[in-house]
Short mmCIF file of C-alpha atoms in Angstrom, two decimals:
data_model
loop_
_atom_site.label_atom_id
_atom_site.label_comp_id
_atom_site.label_asym_id
_atom_site.label_seq_id
_atom_site.Cartn_x
_atom_site.Cartn_y
_atom_site.Cartn_z
CA MET A 1 0.20 -0.30 -0.10
CA SER A 2 1.22 3.24 -1.40
CA PRO A 3 1.21 6.34 1.42
CA THR A 4 -1.04 8.89 0.99
CA LEU A 5 0.04 12.01 0.79
CA SER A 6 -1.36 15.07 2.24
CA PRO A 7 -3.40 17.48 -0.62
CA ALA A 8 -2.51 20.59 1.26
CA SER A 9 1.21 19.80 2.21
CA ASP A 10 4.43 17.83 1.27
CA PHE A 11 5.54 18.13 4.85
CA THR A 12 7.36 14.73 5.71
CA LEU A 13 8.49 14.82 9.62
CA VAL A 14 10.80 16.86 11.68
CA GLN A 15 11.91 15.89 15.49
CA GLY A 16 13.04 18.37 18.06
CA GLN A 17 13.74 18.77 21.65
CA LEU A 18 11.46 20.95 24.57
CA SER A 19 13.74 23.59 27.22
CA ALA A 20 14.14 21.89 30.48
CA ALA A 21 12.61 23.96 31.75
CA ALA A 22 9.41 23.65 29.57
CA VAL A 23 9.23 20.36 30.67
CA ALA A 24 9.95 21.07 33.94
CA GLY A 25 6.73 23.33 34.07
CA ILE A 26 4.18 20.82 32.53
CA GLN A 27 4.83 17.43 34.35
CA ASP A 28 3.07 18.09 37.33
CA SER A 29 -0.03 18.97 35.78
CA PHE A 30 -0.32 15.28 34.68
CA ASN A 31 -1.19 14.15 38.16
CA ALA A 32 -4.39 16.03 37.95
CA LEU A 33 -5.68 14.18 34.80
CA PRO A 34 -8.83 12.47 34.87
CA LYS A 35 -9.34 8.80 34.31
CA ASP A 36 -10.80 8.58 30.46
CA PRO A 37 -14.29 7.25 30.81
CA TYR A 38 -14.25 5.70 26.95
CA ILE A 39 -11.51 3.14 28.06
CA GLN A 40 -12.07 -0.30 29.76
CA GLY A 41 -9.20 -0.77 33.19
CA ASP A 42 -7.14 2.09 35.05
CA PHE A 43 -4.78 3.10 32.60
CA ARG A 44 -5.56 5.78 30.91
CA TYR A 45 -6.01 9.91 31.59
CA ARG A 46 -7.02 12.66 29.50
CA CYS A 47 -7.72 15.99 29.43
CA TYR A 48 -8.79 17.76 25.35
CA SER A 49 -8.95 21.22 24.58
CA ASN A 50 -9.18 22.66 20.79
CA VAL A 51 -7.27 26.51 20.66
CA LYS A 52 -6.15 28.68 17.89
CA LEU A 53 -2.56 30.31 18.08
CA VAL A 54 -3.09 34.07 16.82
CA ALA A 55 -0.25 36.18 17.55
CA GLY A 56 1.69 33.83 19.86
CA GLN A 57 -1.39 33.92 21.94
CA VAL A 58 -3.18 31.23 23.12
CA GLN A 59 -7.59 31.15 22.21
CA ARG A 60 -9.58 28.45 24.12
CA LEU A 61 -12.31 27.74 21.72
CA PRO A 62 -15.58 26.35 22.85
CA THR A 63 -15.74 23.05 24.09
CA LYS A 64 -16.63 20.10 21.67
CA SER A 65 -16.57 16.37 21.47
CA PHE A 66 -14.20 14.48 19.77
CA MET A 67 -14.82 11.79 17.33
CA GLN A 68 -13.09 9.44 14.95
CA SER A 69 -14.79 7.75 12.34
CA SER A 70 -14.01 3.94 12.49
CA ASP A 71 -11.79 3.60 9.56
CA ILE A 72 -9.34 5.63 11.47
CA ASN A 73 -10.07 4.35 14.80
CA GLN A 74 -10.78 0.50 15.05
CA TYR A 75 -11.26 0.59 18.72
CA LEU A 76 -13.25 3.72 19.10
CA GLY A 77 -14.45 4.70 15.90
CA ASP A 78 -18.16 6.34 15.33
CA VAL A 79 -18.23 6.89 19.22
CA GLU A 80 -18.71 10.24 20.61
CA ARG A 81 -16.36 10.91 22.80
CA ARG A 82 -15.95 13.93 26.11
CA TYR A 83 -12.87 15.14 27.67
CA GLU A 84 -12.59 17.57 30.22
CA GLU A 85 -10.70 21.02 29.36
CA ILE A 86 -7.12 21.09 29.96
CA PRO A 87 -6.65 23.43 32.69
CA ASP A 88 -6.34 27.64 32.12
CA ALA A 89 -2.63 26.95 33.87
CA THR A 90 -1.26 24.26 31.28
CA LEU A 91 -2.86 25.70 28.35
CA HIS A 92 -0.49 28.87 28.99
CA GLY A 93 1.94 27.96 30.24
CA GLU A 94 5.15 27.89 28.68
CA ALA A 95 5.51 24.28 27.56
CA MET A 96 1.91 24.07 26.53
CA VAL A 97 2.96 27.93 24.70
CA ALA A 98 6.16 26.59 23.17
CA MET A 99 4.66 22.93 21.44
CA LEU A 100 1.71 25.06 19.95
CA GLU A 101 4.32 27.85 18.54
CA GLY A 102 6.30 25.09 16.97
CA PHE A 103 3.57 22.96 15.88
CA GLN A 104 2.24 26.01 14.04
CA GLN A 105 5.65 27.17 12.61
CA GLU A 106 6.73 23.43 11.27
CA CYS A 107 3.42 22.52 9.54
CA GLY A 108 3.10 26.30 8.20
CA LEU A 109 -0.31 26.73 9.88
CA SER A 110 -2.11 30.08 9.52
CA ASP A 111 -3.54 32.14 13.08
CA GLU A 112 -6.66 30.34 11.56
CA ALA A 113 -6.07 26.49 12.14
CA VAL A 114 -7.41 24.92 15.06
CA ILE A 115 -5.29 22.85 16.96
CA GLU A 116 -6.54 20.19 19.05
CA ILE A 117 -4.76 19.24 22.32
CA HIS A 118 -5.01 16.14 24.01
CA GLN A 119 -3.01 15.72 27.47
CA ILE A 120 -2.65 12.05 28.00
CA ARG A 121 -0.61 9.79 31.33
CA ILE A 122 -0.86 5.91 30.37
CA LYS A 123 -0.39 4.35 33.79
CA THR A 124 1.54 0.91 33.97
CA GLU A 125 1.29 -1.79 36.86
CA SER A 126 3.73 -4.63 38.17
CA ARG A 127 5.71 -5.56 34.89
CA ASN A 128 2.09 -5.59 32.86
CA ALA A 129 3.25 -4.20 29.88
CA THR A 130 0.22 -1.47 28.72
CA PRO A 131 -0.44 -0.20 25.19
CA PRO A 132 -0.16 3.21 25.07
CA ALA A 133 -2.52 3.38 21.53
CA PRO A 134 -5.06 0.05 22.22
CA GLU A 135 -6.07 0.83 18.47
CA GLY A 136 -2.39 0.10 17.26
CA VAL A 137 -0.83 1.26 14.20
CA HIS A 138 -3.24 3.81 12.62
CA GLN A 139 -3.36 7.42 11.64
CA ASP A 140 -5.43 10.18 13.38
CA GLY A 141 -7.43 11.38 10.49
CA PHE A 142 -5.46 14.62 10.24
CA ASP A 143 -3.16 16.46 8.00
CA PHE A 144 -0.49 16.75 10.82
CA LEU A 145 0.53 15.17 14.35
CA GLY A 146 2.99 16.15 16.70
CA VAL A 147 3.71 13.84 19.40
CA TYR A 148 5.70 15.29 22.65
CA VAL A 149 6.99 13.02 25.43
CA LEU A 150 7.02 15.51 28.67
CA GLY A 151 7.40 12.08 31.04
CA THR A 152 9.13 8.46 30.66
CA GLY A 153 11.42 8.53 33.76
CA SER A 154 9.04 5.67 35.71
CA VAL A 155 8.88 3.54 32.72
CA GLU A 156 10.93 1.37 30.23
CA GLY A 157 9.58 0.76 26.50
CA GLY A 158 7.35 3.52 24.63
CA GLU A 159 9.37 3.70 21.54
CA LEU A 160 7.60 5.80 19.06
CA MET A 161 6.98 3.77 15.70
CA LEU A 162 6.60 5.37 12.40
CA TYR A 163 5.46 3.11 9.42
CA GLU A 164 4.94 3.87 5.46
CA ALA A 165 2.05 1.82 5.48
CA LYS A 166 -0.31 0.34 8.28
CA ASP A 167 1.01 -3.48 7.41
CA ALA A 168 4.44 -2.62 6.52
CA ALA A 169 7.45 -2.81 9.65
CA PRO A 170 8.36 0.38 11.10
CA PHE A 171 10.72 2.80 9.40
CA PHE A 172 11.60 4.78 12.61
CA CYS A 173 11.86 3.25 15.66
CA GLU A 174 12.97 5.03 18.91
CA ARG A 175 12.55 5.81 22.89
CA PHE A 176 12.31 9.40 23.12
CA ALA A 177 13.84 11.26 26.26
CA ASP A 178 11.61 13.53 28.59
CA GLY A 179 10.62 16.96 26.04
CA GLN A 180 11.53 15.13 22.64
CA TYR A 181 9.15 15.52 20.32
CA VAL A 182 8.46 14.51 16.19
CA VAL A 183 5.54 16.53 13.95
CA LEU A 184 5.09 14.53 11.03
CA ASN A 185 2.59 14.04 7.92
CA ASP A 186 -0.49 12.04 9.52
CA ALA A 187 -1.82 11.21 6.34
CA ARG A 188 1.58 10.49 5.27
CA TYR A 189 2.72 8.23 7.47
CA PHE A 190 0.98 5.81 10.21
CA HIS A 191 2.80 5.33 13.72
CA ASN A 192 2.49 3.93 17.09
CA ALA A 193 3.79 3.64 20.23
CA ALA A 194 5.55 -0.19 21.77
CA PRO A 195 4.06 -1.13 25.62
CA VAL A 196 5.90 0.59 28.74
CA ILE A 197 6.16 -1.21 31.90
CA PRO A 198 7.59 0.41 35.21
CA LEU A 199 11.16 0.06 35.59
CA GLU A 200 12.89 -2.80 36.98
CA GLY A 201 12.31 -2.80 41.15
CA GLN A 202 9.34 0.00 40.43
CA GLN A 203 5.18 -1.59 41.01
CA LEU A 204 3.91 1.79 39.12
CA GLY A 205 4.95 3.47 36.21
CA TYR A 206 3.58 6.12 34.50
CA TRP A 207 4.18 7.74 30.65
CA ASP A 208 3.43 11.38 29.86
CA VAL A 209 2.78 12.70 26.52
CA VAL A 210 0.97 15.69 24.84
CA VAL A 211 -0.58 15.05 20.78
CA LEU A 212 -1.27 18.01 19.18
CA THR A 213 -3.21 17.55 15.74
CA ALA A 214 -4.32 20.04 12.77
CA HIS A 215 -6.05 20.54 9.35
CA ALA A 216 -3.84 22.56 6.88
CA ALA A 217 -4.96 25.57 7.47
#
């Protein structure tokens, strides 16, 4: 199966690193994330917001539900999901602004582009492998996708994997340190993340990420 190029851009992907100060400033906010009510089991926590970044200023948009088609998400496709909003302190903090500014610039987005933000924690216990993405190898149904890893100190695994096609071997597989990220053409590539487990000797671990998505605008 050949990759589908975005009709709006020939952008492929770019990697980067957030500052240590930005990472430290957002890490505690993951402790307050509510449990994802659409996932069976106690392993995923999530908030969700929609914003525009206008002249460097974050503008929160009205709350809306999140839904993907079953063609995109075989695990929760065609399910209308409503999550709690990301708190103002996190949304307007240094880390989130840095992520949004970089994402906007790297994808060539205008100030009118709507950026969807998912702040997610994956909890893993007792050396049991926990998949960050239950849907497996997938696309999110957007033109652009950014995955920002903010907390990895208590787990092993979690390698980000990128694919030219859903049934292909990954052409990219890397475990990100805190603050590392990748922005990619979601219409061209598929992605997944390896299961995470607590570090040896630990009973509990967390893997914290922020995912940004947008259509070309």
